[in-house]
Amino acid sequence: MEILEYFGTENKEYWLDKMKESDWGAGRYLYKLLKSGTLKQLVGENTRVLMLTDGNDLVSFCTLAEKDDIQPTDLTPWIGFVYTFPQYRGHRHFGKLLAYGEALAKAEGKTGIYISTNHIGLYEKYGCEFFKTMKDIEGNDSRVYVKRF
């Protein structure tokens, strides 16, 4: 398996089509943002889309961005749009993307990564800790986790 960064690939349309196959609304929303070229306007110019691939298959993807759906906030960076395709679930593949994102954040002098979610028991497996409940951009409560390093 290999980690690719979407904006650094030559075959963006291929990987974009793979993301579109996601059965999750936020995955399809990420597809629309990438297709329209508006993702970086929404969550930050330095946003990266990390993809775990197995040959020509897309296993898992997420973003590493200055912002996510908790805005405004000074907390940064955020892991968002986390998705693993059903046939690859249960093997902690996302952990590879999280470790890669951690390394990128550390290289930029960051001391932690934040995740906004309503899942309980998922991100704890990867060393994330519940930080606090915050309002998302739609005004709903969201659980915010932090992984410190």
Coordinates of N, CA and C in Angstrom, one line a residue:
M1 N 0.8 -1.2 0.0 CA 0.0 0.0 0.0 C 0.9 1.2 0.0
E2 N 0.3 2.3 -0.6 CA 1.1 3.5 -0.8 C 0.2 4.7 -0.4
I3 N 0.8 5.7 0.2 CA 0.1 7.0 0.4 C 0.4 8.0 -0.7
L4 N -0.6 8.5 -1.3 CA -0.4 9.6 -2.3 C -1.1 10.8 -1.8
E5 N -0.6 12.0 -2.3 CA -1.3 13.2 -2.0 C -1.9 13.7 -3.3
Y6 N -3.3 13.8 -3.2 CA -4.1 14.1 -4.4 C -3.5 15.3 -5.2
F7 N -3.2 16.4 -4.6 CA -2.7 17.5 -5.4 C -1.4 17.3 -6.0
G8 N -0.7 16.3 -5.6 CA 0.7 16.0 -6.2 C 0.6 14.9 -7.2
T9 N -0.6 14.3 -7.5 CA -0.7 13.2 -8.5 C -0.9 13.8 -9.9
E10 N -0.4 13.0 -10.8 CA -0.7 13.4 -12.2 C -2.1 12.9 -12.7
N11 N -2.6 11.9 -12.1 CA -3.8 11.3 -12.5 C -5.0 11.7 -11.6
K12 N -5.2 13.0 -11.4 CA -6.2 13.5 -10.5 C -7.6 13.0 -10.8
E13 N -8.0 13.0 -12.1 CA -9.3 12.6 -12.5 C -9.6 11.2 -12.1
Y14 N -8.6 10.3 -12.3 CA -8.8 8.9 -11.9 C -9.1 8.8 -10.4
W15 N -8.3 9.4 -9.6 CA -8.5 9.3 -8.1 C -9.8 10.1 -7.7
L16 N -10.1 11.1 -8.4 CA -11.4 11.8 -8.1 C -12.6 10.9 -8.4
D17 N -12.5 10.2 -9.5 CA -13.6 9.2 -9.8 C -13.7 8.2 -8.7
K18 N -12.6 7.7 -8.2 CA -12.6 6.7 -7.1 C -13.2 7.3 -5.9
M19 N -12.9 8.6 -5.5 CA -13.5 9.2 -4.4 C -15.1 9.3 -4.5
K20 N -15.5 9.6 -5.8 CA -16.9 9.7 -6.0 C -17.7 8.4 -5.7
E21 N -17.0 7.3 -5.8 CA -17.6 6.0 -5.5 C -17.9 5.8 -4.0
S22 N -17.5 6.7 -3.2 CA -17.8 6.7 -1.7 C -19.3 6.6 -1.5
D23 N -19.7 5.8 -0.5 CA -21.1 5.7 -0.2 C -21.5 6.6 0.9
W24 N -20.7 7.6 1.2 CA -20.9 8.5 2.3 C -21.1 9.9 1.8
G25 N -22.0 10.6 2.3 CA -22.4 12.0 1.8 C -21.2 12.9 1.9
A26 N -20.4 12.9 3.0 CA -19.2 13.8 3.1 C -18.2 13.5 2.0
G27 N -18.0 12.2 1.7 CA -17.1 11.8 0.7 C -17.5 12.4 -0.7
R28 N -18.8 12.3 -1.0 CA -19.3 12.9 -2.2 C -19.2 14.4 -2.2
Y29 N -19.3 15.0 -1.0 CA -19.1 16.5 -0.9 C -17.6 16.8 -1.1
L30 N -16.7 16.1 -0.6 CA -15.3 16.3 -0.9 C -15.1 16.2 -2.4
Y31 N -15.7 15.2 -3.1 CA -15.5 15.1 -4.5 C -16.0 16.4 -5.2
K32 N -17.2 16.9 -4.8 CA -17.7 18.1 -5.4 C -16.7 19.3 -5.2
L33 N -16.2 19.4 -4.0 CA -15.3 20.5 -3.7 C -14.0 20.4 -4.5
L34 N -13.5 19.2 -4.7 CA -12.3 19.0 -5.5 C -12.6 19.2 -7.0
K35 N -13.7 18.7 -7.4 CA -14.1 18.9 -8.9 C -14.3 20.4 -9.2
S36 N -14.8 21.1 -8.3 CA -15.1 22.5 -8.6 C -13.9 23.4 -8.2
G37 N -12.9 22.8 -7.6 CA -11.7 23.6 -7.2 C -11.9 24.5 -6.0
T38 N -12.9 24.2 -5.2 CA -13.2 25.1 -4.1 C -12.8 24.6 -2.7
L39 N -12.2 23.5 -2.6 CA -11.8 22.9 -1.3 C -10.9 23.8 -0.5
K40 N -9.8 24.3 -1.2 CA -8.8 25.1 -0.5 C -9.4 26.4 0.0
Q41 N -10.4 27.0 -0.7 CA -11.0 28.2 -0.3 C -11.8 28.0 1.0
L42 N -12.4 26.8 1.1 CA -13.2 26.5 2.3 C -12.4 26.1 3.5
V43 N -11.3 25.3 3.4 CA -10.6 24.8 4.5 C -9.1 25.2 4.6
G44 N -8.6 26.0 3.6 CA -7.3 26.5 3.7 C -6.4 26.2 2.5
E45 N -5.6 27.1 2.1 CA -4.7 27.0 1.0 C -3.7 25.9 1.0
N46 N -3.3 25.5 2.3 CA -2.3 24.4 2.4 C -2.9 23.0 2.6
T47 N -4.2 22.9 2.3 CA -4.9 21.6 2.5 C -4.3 20.5 1.6
R48 N -4.2 19.4 2.2 CA -3.7 18.2 1.5 C -4.8 17.1 1.6
V49 N -5.0 16.4 0.5 CA -5.9 15.3 0.5 C -5.0 14.0 0.4
L50 N -5.0 13.3 1.5 CA -4.2 12.1 1.6 C -5.0 10.8 1.2
M51 N -4.4 10.0 0.4 CA -5.1 8.8 -0.1 C -4.2 7.6 0.1
L52 N -4.7 6.6 0.7 CA -4.1 5.3 0.9 C -4.5 4.4 -0.3
T53 N -3.6 4.0 -1.1 CA -3.9 3.2 -2.3 C -3.3 1.8 -2.2
D54 N -4.0 0.9 -2.9 CA -3.5 -0.5 -3.1 C -3.5 -0.7 -4.6
G55 N -2.4 -0.5 -5.2 CA -2.4 -0.5 -6.7 C -3.3 0.6 -7.2
N56 N -4.3 0.2 -8.0 CA -5.2 1.2 -8.6 C -6.4 1.3 -7.7
D57 N -6.5 0.7 -6.6 CA -7.6 0.8 -5.7 C -7.4 1.9 -4.6
L58 N -8.5 2.7 -4.4 CA -8.4 3.6 -3.3 C -9.0 2.9 -2.0
V59 N -8.1 2.9 -1.0 CA -8.5 2.2 0.2 C -9.1 3.1 1.2
S60 N -8.5 4.3 1.4 CA -9.0 5.2 2.4 C -8.5 6.6 2.0
F61 N -9.2 7.7 2.5 CA -8.7 9.0 2.2 C -9.1 9.9 3.4
C62 N -8.5 11.1 3.5 CA -8.8 12.1 4.4 C -8.1 13.4 4.0
T63 N -8.5 14.5 4.7 CA -7.8 15.7 4.4 C -7.0 16.1 5.7
L64 N -6.0 16.9 5.4 CA -5.2 17.5 6.5 C -5.3 19.0 6.1
A65 N -6.0 19.8 6.9 CA -6.3 21.2 6.6 C -6.2 22.1 7.8
E66 N -6.1 23.4 7.5 CA -6.0 24.4 8.5 C -7.4 24.5 9.2
K67 N -8.5 24.2 8.5 CA -9.8 24.3 9.1 C -10.6 23.1 8.7
D68 N -11.7 22.9 9.4 CA -12.7 21.8 9.1 C -14.1 22.4 9.3
D69 N -15.0 21.6 9.8 CA -16.4 22.1 10.0 C -16.6 22.9 11.3
I70 N -15.6 23.0 12.1 CA -15.6 23.8 13.3 C -15.0 25.2 13.0
Q71 N -15.8 26.2 12.7 CA -15.3 27.5 12.4 C -16.2 28.6 13.0
P72 N -15.6 29.7 13.4 CA -14.2 30.0 13.5 C -13.6 29.3 14.7
T73 N -12.3 29.0 14.6 CA -11.5 28.5 15.7 C -10.0 28.8 15.4
D74 N -9.2 28.8 16.5 CA -7.8 28.9 16.3 C -7.1 27.6 16.3
L75 N -7.9 26.5 16.6 CA -7.4 25.2 16.6 C -7.0 24.8 15.2
T76 N -5.8 24.2 15.0 CA -5.3 23.8 13.7 C -4.1 22.8 13.9
P77 N -3.9 21.9 13.0 CA -4.6 21.5 11.8 C -5.7 20.5 12.1
W78 N -6.5 20.2 11.1 CA -7.6 19.3 11.3 C -7.5 18.1 10.3
I79 N -7.8 17.0 10.7 CA -8.0 15.8 9.9 C -9.5 15.8 9.6
G80 N -9.9 15.7 8.3 CA -11.3 15.7 8.0 C -11.6 14.8 6.8
F81 N -12.9 14.6 6.5 CA -13.4 13.8 5.4 C -12.8 12.4 5.5
V82 N -12.7 11.8 6.7 CA -12.1 10.5 6.8 C -13.0 9.4 6.3
Y83 N -12.5 8.6 5.4 CA -13.3 7.5 4.8 C -12.5 6.4 4.4
T84 N -13.0 5.2 4.8 CA -12.3 3.9 4.3 C -13.4 3.1 3.6
F85 N -13.1 2.6 2.4 CA -14.1 1.8 1.6 C -14.4 0.6 2.4
P86 N -15.7 0.1 2.3 CA -16.2 -1.0 3.1 C -15.3 -2.2 3.1
Q87 N -14.8 -2.6 1.9 CA -14.1 -3.9 1.8 C -12.7 -3.8 2.5
Y88 N -12.3 -2.6 2.9 CA -11.0 -2.5 3.6 C -11.2 -2.1 5.1
R89 N -12.4 -2.0 5.5 CA -12.6 -1.7 7.0 C -12.2 -2.8 7.9
G90 N -11.9 -2.4 9.1 CA -11.5 -3.4 10.1 C -10.1 -3.7 10.2
H91 N -9.2 -3.1 9.4 CA -7.8 -3.3 9.4 C -7.0 -2.1 9.8
R92 N -7.6 -1.1 10.3 CA -7.0 0.1 10.8 C -6.1 0.8 9.7
H93 N -6.6 0.8 8.5 CA -5.9 1.4 7.4 C -5.8 2.9 7.6
F94 N -6.8 3.5 8.2 CA -6.8 4.9 8.4 C -5.6 5.3 9.3
G95 N -5.1 4.5 10.1 CA -4.0 4.7 11.0 C -2.7 5.1 10.2
K96 N -2.6 4.6 9.0 CA -1.5 4.9 8.1 C -1.6 6.4 7.7
L97 N -2.8 6.8 7.3 CA -3.0 8.2 6.9 C -2.8 9.1 8.1
L98 N -3.3 8.7 9.2 CA -3.2 9.6 10.4 C -1.7 9.8 10.7
A99 N -0.9 8.7 10.7 CA 0.5 8.8 11.0 C 1.2 9.7 10.0
Y100 N 0.8 9.6 8.7 CA 1.4 10.4 7.7 C 1.1 11.9 7.9
G101 N -0.2 12.1 8.3 CA -0.6 13.5 8.6 C 0.1 14.1 9.8
E102 N 0.3 13.2 10.8 CA 1.0 13.6 12.0 C 2.5 14.1 11.6
A103 N 3.1 13.3 10.8 CA 4.5 13.6 10.4 C 4.5 14.9 9.6
L104 N 3.5 15.2 8.8 CA 3.5 16.5 8.1 C 3.3 17.6 9.0
A105 N 2.4 17.4 10.0 CA 2.1 18.5 11.0 C 3.3 18.7 11.9
K106 N 3.9 17.7 12.3 CA 5.1 17.8 13.1 C 6.2 18.6 12.4
A107 N 6.4 18.3 11.1 CA 7.4 19.0 10.3 C 7.1 20.5 10.2
E108 N 5.8 20.9 10.4 CA 5.4 22.3 10.3 C 5.4 22.9 11.7
G109 N 5.9 22.1 12.7 CA 6.0 22.6 14.1 C 4.7 22.5 14.9
K110 N 3.7 21.8 14.4 CA 2.5 21.6 15.2 C 2.7 20.6 16.3
T111 N 1.8 20.7 17.3 CA 1.9 19.8 18.5 C 0.7 18.9 18.6
G112 N -0.2 18.9 17.7 CA -1.4 18.1 17.7 C -2.2 18.2 16.5
I113 N -3.1 17.3 16.3 CA -4.1 17.3 15.2 C -5.5 17.2 15.8
Y114 N -6.5 17.9 15.2 CA -7.8 17.9 15.7 C -8.7 17.1 14.7
I115 N -9.8 16.5 15.2 CA -10.7 15.8 14.4 C -12.1 16.1 15.0
S116 N -13.0 16.5 14.1 CA -14.4 16.8 14.4 C -15.3 15.6 14.0
T117 N -16.0 15.1 14.9 CA -16.8 13.9 14.6 C -17.9 13.7 15.6
N118 N -18.9 12.8 15.2 CA -19.8 12.3 16.2 C -19.6 10.9 16.5
H119 N -18.6 10.3 16.0 CA -18.3 8.9 16.3 C -17.7 8.8 17.7
I120 N -18.0 7.8 18.4 CA -17.4 7.5 19.7 C -16.8 6.1 19.6
G121 N -15.5 6.0 20.0 CA -14.8 4.8 20.1 C -14.0 4.5 18.8
L122 N -14.1 5.3 17.8 CA -13.3 5.1 16.6 C -11.9 5.7 16.7
Y123 N -11.8 7.0 16.9 CA -10.5 7.7 16.9 C -9.7 7.4 18.2
E124 N -10.3 7.0 19.2 CA -9.6 6.6 20.4 C -8.6 5.5 20.1
K125 N -9.0 4.6 19.2 CA -8.1 3.5 18.8 C -6.8 4.0 18.3
Y126 N -6.7 5.2 17.8 CA -5.5 5.7 17.2 C -4.8 6.7 18.1
G127 N -5.2 6.7 19.4 CA -4.5 7.6 20.3 C -5.1 9.0 20.5
C128 N -6.3 9.2 19.9 CA -6.9 10.5 20.0 C -7.7 10.5 21.3
E129 N -7.8 11.7 21.9 CA -8.5 11.9 23.1 C -9.6 12.9 22.9
F130 N -10.8 12.7 23.6 CA -11.9 13.7 23.5 C -11.4 15.0 24.1
F131 N -11.5 16.1 23.3 CA -11.1 17.4 23.8 C -12.3 18.2 24.3
K132 N -13.3 18.4 23.5 CA -14.5 19.1 24.0 C -15.6 19.1 22.9
T133 N -16.8 19.4 23.3 CA -17.8 19.6 22.3 C -17.9 21.0 21.8
M134 N -17.9 21.2 20.5 CA -18.0 22.5 19.9 C -19.1 22.5 18.8
K135 N -19.5 23.7 18.4 CA -20.5 23.8 17.4 C -19.9 23.8 16.0
D136 N -20.5 23.0 15.1 CA -20.0 23.0 13.7 C -20.6 24.2 12.9
I137 N -20.3 24.3 11.6 CA -20.7 25.4 10.8 C -22.2 25.5 10.6
E138 N -22.9 24.4 10.9 CA -24.4 24.3 10.8 C -25.0 24.6 12.2
G139 N -24.2 24.8 13.2 CA -24.8 25.0 14.6 C -25.0 23.8 15.4
N140 N -24.6 22.6 14.9 CA -24.8 21.4 15.6 C -23.6 21.1 16.5
D141 N -23.9 20.3 17.6 CA -22.8 19.9 18.4 C -21.9 18.9 17.7
S142 N -20.6 19.0 17.9 CA -19.7 18.0 17.3 C -18.6 17.7 18.4
R143 N -18.3 16.5 18.5 CA -17.2 16.0 19.4 C -15.9 16.4 18.7
V144 N -15.0 17.0 19.4 CA -13.7 17.4 18.9 C -12.7 16.5 19.7
Y145 N -11.9 15.8 18.9 CA -10.8 15.0 19.4 C -9.5 15.6 19.1
V146 N -8.4 15.3 19.9 CA -7.1 15.8 19.6 C -6.1 14.6 19.8
K147 N -5.2 14.6 18.9 CA -4.1 13.7 19.0 C -2.8 14.5 19.2
R148 N -2.3 14.5 20.4 CA -1.1 15.3 20.7 C 0.2 14.5 20.4
F149 N 1.2 15.2 20.0 CA 2.5 14.6 19.8 C 3.6 15.5 20.1

